[in-house]
XYZ file of C-alpha atoms in Angstrom:
427
model
C 6.983 21.774 -32.965
C 8.359 18.444 -31.869
C 9.724 19.717 -28.579
C 6.532 21.609 -27.736
C 4.308 18.593 -28.301
C 6.604 16.024 -26.765
C 6.253 17.227 -23.195
C 2.768 18.725 -23.360
C 0.435 17.060 -20.797
C -2.242 14.956 -22.439
C -5.001 16.861 -20.671
C -3.819 20.138 -22.224
C -3.566 19.049 -25.830
C -5.807 21.345 -27.871
C -7.259 18.528 -29.942
C -10.881 17.457 -30.265
C -11.233 14.517 -27.903
C -14.945 13.962 -27.403
C -15.372 10.193 -27.428
C -18.758 10.588 -29.160
C -17.574 12.747 -32.051
C -16.913 11.457 -35.552
C -13.523 9.901 -35.902
C -11.157 11.723 -38.261
C -10.591 10.294 -41.678
C -6.928 9.468 -42.103
C -4.776 8.135 -44.892
C -3.499 4.564 -45.129
C -0.101 5.988 -44.185
C -1.409 7.242 -40.779
C -3.192 3.948 -40.180
C 0.053 2.084 -40.808
C 1.975 4.401 -38.465
C -0.582 3.776 -35.702
C -0.222 0.030 -36.191
C 3.564 0.215 -36.175
C 3.526 2.347 -33.014
C 1.297 -0.176 -31.249
C 3.735 -2.966 -32.148
C 6.559 -0.967 -30.566
C 4.304 -0.288 -27.585
C 3.754 -4.004 -27.021
C 7.462 -4.416 -26.361
C 7.535 -1.350 -24.117
C 4.463 -2.449 -22.131
C 6.327 -5.448 -20.741
C 9.125 -3.229 -19.406
C 9.289 -2.944 -15.584
C 10.175 0.747 -15.953
C 6.930 1.427 -17.815
C 4.778 -0.325 -15.224
C 6.680 1.363 -12.385
C 5.962 4.751 -13.951
C 2.262 3.970 -14.136
C 2.158 2.611 -10.589
C 4.122 5.595 -9.294
C 1.186 7.938 -9.927
C -1.447 5.420 -8.956
C -3.514 5.007 -5.782
C -1.852 7.499 -3.483
C -3.979 8.551 -0.557
C -3.940 11.816 1.352
C -2.212 10.390 4.426
C 1.514 10.042 4.948
C 1.155 6.261 4.829
C 0.013 5.933 1.218
C -2.230 3.081 0.211
C -0.005 2.341 -2.774
C 2.354 0.629 -0.293
C -0.302 -2.045 0.238
C 1.041 -5.168 -1.534
C -2.475 -6.355 -2.424
C -3.261 -3.111 -4.235
C 0.151 -3.182 -5.894
C -0.422 -6.661 -7.289
C -3.995 -6.067 -8.456
C -3.312 -2.802 -10.188
C -0.114 -4.049 -11.760
C -2.199 -6.730 -13.432
C -4.960 -4.274 -14.323
C -2.581 -1.737 -15.836
C -0.831 -4.354 -17.930
C -4.106 -5.866 -19.114
C -5.603 -2.485 -20.081
C -2.505 -1.335 -21.956
C -2.199 -4.627 -23.833
C -5.907 -4.526 -24.682
C -5.599 -1.081 -26.280
C -2.382 -1.885 -28.142
C -3.705 -5.150 -29.569
C -6.913 -3.440 -30.662
C -4.915 -0.697 -32.423
C -2.839 -3.286 -34.273
C -6.019 -4.912 -35.546
C -7.980 -1.738 -36.371
C -5.918 1.468 -35.929
C -8.679 3.837 -37.073
C -11.504 2.315 -35.001
C -12.654 2.964 -31.443
C -11.234 0.498 -28.934
C -13.842 -1.356 -26.907
C -13.799 -0.334 -23.202
C -11.996 -2.614 -20.790
C -12.145 -2.762 -17.010
C -10.518 -5.239 -14.631
C -13.014 -6.074 -11.895
C -10.468 -6.997 -9.224
C -8.785 -3.589 -9.534
C -12.115 -1.787 -9.181
C -13.066 -4.046 -6.286
C -9.878 -3.266 -4.354
C -10.454 0.459 -4.864
C -13.954 0.049 -3.423
C -12.567 -1.959 -0.496
C -9.796 0.463 0.440
C -11.349 3.865 -0.385
C -15.028 3.058 0.207
C -16.951 6.369 0.072
C -14.216 7.995 -2.031
C -13.863 5.086 -4.437
C -15.462 6.863 -7.405
C -13.270 9.964 -7.034
C -10.118 7.877 -6.625
C -10.980 5.682 -9.615
C -11.398 8.778 -11.761
C -8.250 10.449 -10.441
C -6.086 7.414 -11.027
C -7.572 6.762 -14.456
C -6.524 10.258 -15.532
C -3.067 9.863 -14.011
C -2.437 6.596 -15.848
C -3.780 8.132 -19.040
C -1.340 11.043 -18.881
C 1.670 8.798 -18.260
C 0.618 6.447 -21.040
C 0.261 9.436 -23.372
C 3.803 10.586 -22.614
C 5.153 7.176 -23.543
C 2.991 7.050 -26.687
C 4.323 10.436 -27.853
C 7.876 9.138 -27.528
C 6.881 6.317 -29.850
C 5.124 8.680 -32.273
C 8.209 10.860 -32.696
C 10.196 7.762 -33.624
C 7.787 7.016 -36.458
C 7.828 10.246 -38.469
C 9.287 13.755 -38.581
C 6.768 15.085 -41.090
C 4.684 17.872 -39.414
C 1.407 17.032 -41.161
C 1.760 13.333 -40.387
C 2.549 14.144 -36.757
C -0.542 16.334 -36.489
C -2.845 13.652 -37.911
C -1.213 10.862 -35.943
C -1.482 12.780 -32.653
C -5.097 13.706 -33.372
C -6.097 10.098 -34.013
C -4.072 8.888 -31.010
C -5.583 11.405 -28.598
C -9.147 10.581 -29.607
C -8.480 6.864 -29.365
C -6.762 6.994 -25.958
C -9.217 9.432 -24.413
C -12.338 7.622 -25.629
C -10.936 4.276 -24.467
C -10.066 5.731 -21.060
C -13.430 7.439 -20.561
C -15.468 4.426 -21.667
C -13.386 2.088 -19.498
C -13.807 4.435 -16.530
C -17.563 4.310 -17.063
C -17.412 0.515 -16.840
C -15.531 0.864 -13.570
C -18.144 3.260 -12.188
C -20.896 0.794 -13.063
C -18.951 -1.915 -11.248
C -18.735 0.309 -8.146
C -22.516 0.715 -8.166
C -22.930 -3.059 -8.328
C -20.548 -3.528 -5.382
C -22.406 -0.975 -3.259
C -25.764 -2.570 -4.015
C -24.414 -6.028 -3.180
C -22.988 -4.869 0.146
C -26.257 -3.281 1.177
C -28.103 -6.524 0.466
C -25.613 -8.695 2.366
C -25.078 -6.451 5.396
C -21.296 -6.535 4.903
C -21.176 -2.807 4.306
C -22.568 -2.055 7.782
C -19.949 -4.257 9.470
C -17.034 -2.834 7.474
C -18.302 0.698 8.078
C -18.441 0.113 11.826
C -14.900 -1.273 11.988
C -13.608 1.511 9.730
C -15.076 4.138 12.044
C -13.139 2.634 14.940
C -9.926 2.536 12.914
C -10.461 6.167 11.899
C -10.524 7.114 15.583
C -14.211 7.941 15.938
C -15.679 7.777 19.432
C -18.453 5.188 19.400
C -20.377 3.225 22.006
C -18.280 0.183 23.031
C -21.162 -1.928 24.332
C -23.349 -1.419 21.271
C -20.416 -1.979 18.928
C -19.405 -5.181 20.718
C -22.946 -6.457 20.341
C -23.114 -5.537 16.641
C -19.793 -7.220 15.892
C -20.347 -10.113 18.321
C -16.867 -9.408 19.653
C -15.732 -7.792 22.913
C -14.047 -4.450 22.303
C -13.158 -4.073 25.994
C -10.477 -6.790 25.959
C -6.843 -6.352 24.748
C -6.429 -7.243 21.086
C -4.299 -9.053 18.575
C -5.124 -8.078 15.002
C -4.081 -9.678 11.728
C -4.375 -8.958 8.034
C -4.530 -12.124 5.931
C -4.073 -11.562 2.222
C -2.927 -12.893 -1.110
C -1.509 -11.050 -4.102
C -2.155 -13.937 -6.496
C -5.326 -13.822 -8.573
C -6.005 -17.558 -8.385
C -5.916 -17.883 -4.578
C -9.212 -19.186 -3.209
C -10.892 -17.273 -0.385
C -11.082 -20.586 1.503
C -7.279 -20.549 1.834
C -7.404 -17.120 3.470
C -10.197 -18.240 5.767
C -8.120 -21.259 6.822
C -5.183 -19.050 7.792
C -7.521 -16.616 9.570
C -8.913 -19.521 11.616
C -5.395 -20.677 12.485
C -4.550 -17.156 13.667
C -7.408 -17.484 16.133
C -5.923 -20.770 17.366
C -2.458 -19.198 17.497
C -3.921 -16.637 19.925
C -5.315 -19.543 21.981
C -8.859 -18.252 21.550
C -12.119 -20.008 20.678
C -13.696 -16.863 19.194
C -12.532 -14.007 17.020
C -13.815 -11.277 14.730
C -13.260 -12.020 11.041
C -14.216 -9.569 8.304
C -13.850 -10.524 4.639
C -12.885 -7.152 3.201
C -12.485 -8.527 -0.315
C -11.853 -11.893 -2.002
C -8.152 -11.357 -1.310
C -8.126 -9.702 2.140
C -9.453 -10.732 5.571
C -9.154 -8.700 8.765
C -9.037 -10.591 12.068
C -9.171 -9.591 15.746
C -8.746 -11.904 18.740
C -8.121 -11.488 22.445
C -4.501 -10.758 23.364
C -4.710 -12.732 26.584
C -1.830 -14.876 25.298
C 1.074 -14.271 22.920
C 0.657 -15.277 19.270
C 2.051 -18.742 18.508
C 4.050 -17.928 15.382
C 5.240 -21.499 14.896
C 1.660 -22.647 14.427
C 1.145 -19.979 11.766
C 4.398 -20.864 10.014
C 3.293 -24.506 9.796
C -0.021 -23.759 8.106
C 1.499 -21.134 5.793
C 3.778 -23.792 4.334
C 0.610 -25.396 2.989
C -0.637 -22.099 1.509
C 2.332 -20.515 -0.261
C 0.296 -17.685 -1.787
C -1.203 -16.529 1.515
C 0.502 -13.990 3.746
C -0.250 -12.583 7.187
C 0.853 -9.591 9.231
C -0.214 -8.926 12.803
C 0.044 -6.438 15.614
C -1.150 -6.102 19.199
C -2.917 -3.423 21.193
C -4.299 -2.665 24.602
C -7.957 -2.957 25.599
C -10.816 -0.841 24.318
C -11.294 1.117 21.112
C -7.737 2.446 21.082
C -6.251 -1.030 21.437
C -8.577 -2.401 18.744
C -7.463 0.389 16.422
C -3.763 0.251 17.353
C -3.528 -3.485 16.801
C -4.975 -3.178 13.282
C -2.868 -0.163 12.339
C 0.269 -2.000 13.472
C -0.697 -5.024 11.378
C -1.311 -2.677 8.457
C 2.034 -0.927 8.970
C 3.824 -4.285 8.959
C 2.019 -5.272 5.763
C 3.030 -2.037 4.054
C 6.657 -2.429 5.068
C 6.608 -5.667 3.078
C 4.960 -3.778 0.225
C 7.607 -1.055 0.186
C 10.431 -3.588 0.401
C 8.855 -5.932 -2.190
C 9.417 -8.713 0.326
C 8.167 -12.263 -0.188
C 8.036 -13.116 3.529
C 4.742 -14.776 4.436
C 4.537 -14.044 8.161
C 5.498 -10.810 9.862
C 4.657 -9.170 13.167
C 4.863 -5.449 13.693
C 7.421 -6.056 16.433
C 9.756 -7.598 13.878
C 9.558 -4.635 11.487
C 8.844 -1.812 13.919
C 12.228 -0.295 13.179
C 11.729 -0.404 9.417
C 8.257 1.094 9.717
C 9.487 3.880 11.956
C 12.398 4.893 9.737
C 10.041 6.245 7.088
C 7.773 8.175 9.403
C 7.676 11.578 11.086
C 8.880 12.884 14.445
C 5.695 11.857 16.245
C 6.193 8.292 15.103
C 9.823 8.408 16.176
C 8.689 9.496 19.627
C 6.161 6.649 19.786
C 8.782 4.119 18.719
C 11.366 5.340 21.217
C 8.924 5.296 24.118
C 7.874 1.762 23.216
C 11.451 0.450 23.047
C 12.862 2.398 25.994
C 9.914 2.334 28.378
C 10.632 4.427 31.469
C 14.087 5.255 30.140
C 12.515 7.524 27.525
C 11.505 9.914 30.349
C 14.668 9.430 32.430
C 17.149 12.268 33.085
C 19.185 13.108 30.018
C 22.427 12.043 31.715
C 21.129 8.467 32.109
C 20.055 8.217 28.455
C 23.284 9.826 27.261
C 25.345 7.382 29.287
C 23.710 4.353 27.690
C 23.865 5.990 24.266
C 27.599 6.583 24.599
C 28.140 3.074 25.967
C 26.496 1.541 22.888
C 28.318 3.897 20.532
C 31.617 2.794 22.045
C 30.903 -0.863 21.409
C 29.751 -1.499 24.997
C 33.154 -0.444 26.292
C 32.545 1.320 29.613
C 36.053 2.788 29.847
C 35.837 4.398 26.416
C 32.321 5.657 27.079
C 33.416 7.269 30.348
C 36.240 9.034 28.532
C 33.848 10.258 25.850
C 31.474 11.676 28.478
C 34.284 13.018 30.661
C 32.786 11.010 33.520
C 34.285 8.686 36.112
C 33.878 5.037 35.134
C 32.062 4.160 38.371
C 29.579 6.976 37.797
C 28.936 5.653 34.302
C 28.396 2.119 35.589
C 25.817 3.363 38.129
C 23.930 5.185 35.363
C 24.069 2.129 33.108
C 22.646 -0.023 35.880
C 19.819 2.475 36.377
C 19.110 2.545 32.636
C 19.037 -1.256 32.528
C 16.375 -1.286 35.272
C 14.154 1.072 33.275
C 14.250 -0.871 30.001
C 11.243 -3.106 29.257
C 13.572 -5.814 27.928
C 17.166 -6.705 28.908
C 19.694 -4.664 26.947
C 21.538 -7.806 25.836
C 18.412 -8.950 23.958
C 17.604 -5.647 22.291
C 20.775 -3.637 21.731
C 20.122 -2.554 18.150
C 16.631 -1.187 18.711
C 17.655 0.516 21.970
C 20.563 2.173 20.189
C 18.315 3.446 17.384
C 15.703 4.703 19.854
C 18.325 6.576 21.859
C 19.782 8.047 18.680
C 16.306 9.218 17.662
C 15.668 10.879 21.014
C 19.052 12.560 20.819
C 17.846 14.498 17.758
C 14.220 15.195 18.645
C 14.453 16.023 22.368
């Protein structure tokens, strides 16, 4: 009996779990076991392994670049998960045989609405169920530490399942009500229309450039820098993010930019890429705002450049999320290699073409010569031996390869070597 119940998914337990049904009457012994289990759970709830398990099933999108890599979502839902679990456990300690009042963390619901938009309700429900099932697995481990008596286990599991399910369903309902409030507020303020328009561009939809530029009061036809300004700390004021967003505009040497406040903790920015981004200026202001972070990327002109610049900024942000990095300022160029290493063959091709320029389409013998030269520690004699080629022939090919590279080899050896290695396997 113990083994069968221990690993049974919460959703498949054949126990009455209607949150509106009468609660079972249990003995003082079962009430005390519930209270004791909640006390054990309080210690477990502060464990990084427990929170990692909950986060591991939480907020994964359908794309290969999952939204759970976003450091803002990570921080908000880490806080929300901890708060919800502690709320339930503390309520059980106080009144083990009573329904736990629903609990919803607004900032977690808000970020779901910001990132998933039209699918927010479905994602909120999906993730609520996922967290519930993981929490139930941990609770069962606690239950089987408390008693081995079959009848006590049956009653304890019945009370636990009703309590957890009713708390989860009622809390989810609070979240759904919050989503409705957010949608109504956006319609009144006009923010929803602006975010929707930008999202359509990012999603690759073909829209009218002139009309869009007019609606956003920003020229889509120009080349673009794009930044994501964010904070993972709950007490960071939106004014701090707006300050950094304004400095990004100055760092691009522009008097105008497009700024969209996606949420109280995230701002998207676009500015003309006529000039390079002055990172030193950004570093100076970030020292005054330790909780604010910024990632940026650059793109060509038009809709594709607008989209590419934002996606590169987003990719850089998510690299920091995956690596749990505390770095405040990052450009996609700085982490392009790290972003590419976790992606598919198409992304590898894109990375290699960016780093190698014309060399990516050069004859295989030219690429292979440079590849061997780098593998041999930039020793031309050894590389010639490895390729069974005369040294002078190798030197001519190396000179040709150097001419094709967008940047001098001496300044970019590591990335060129990785790009050539990638092409070796995919071409």
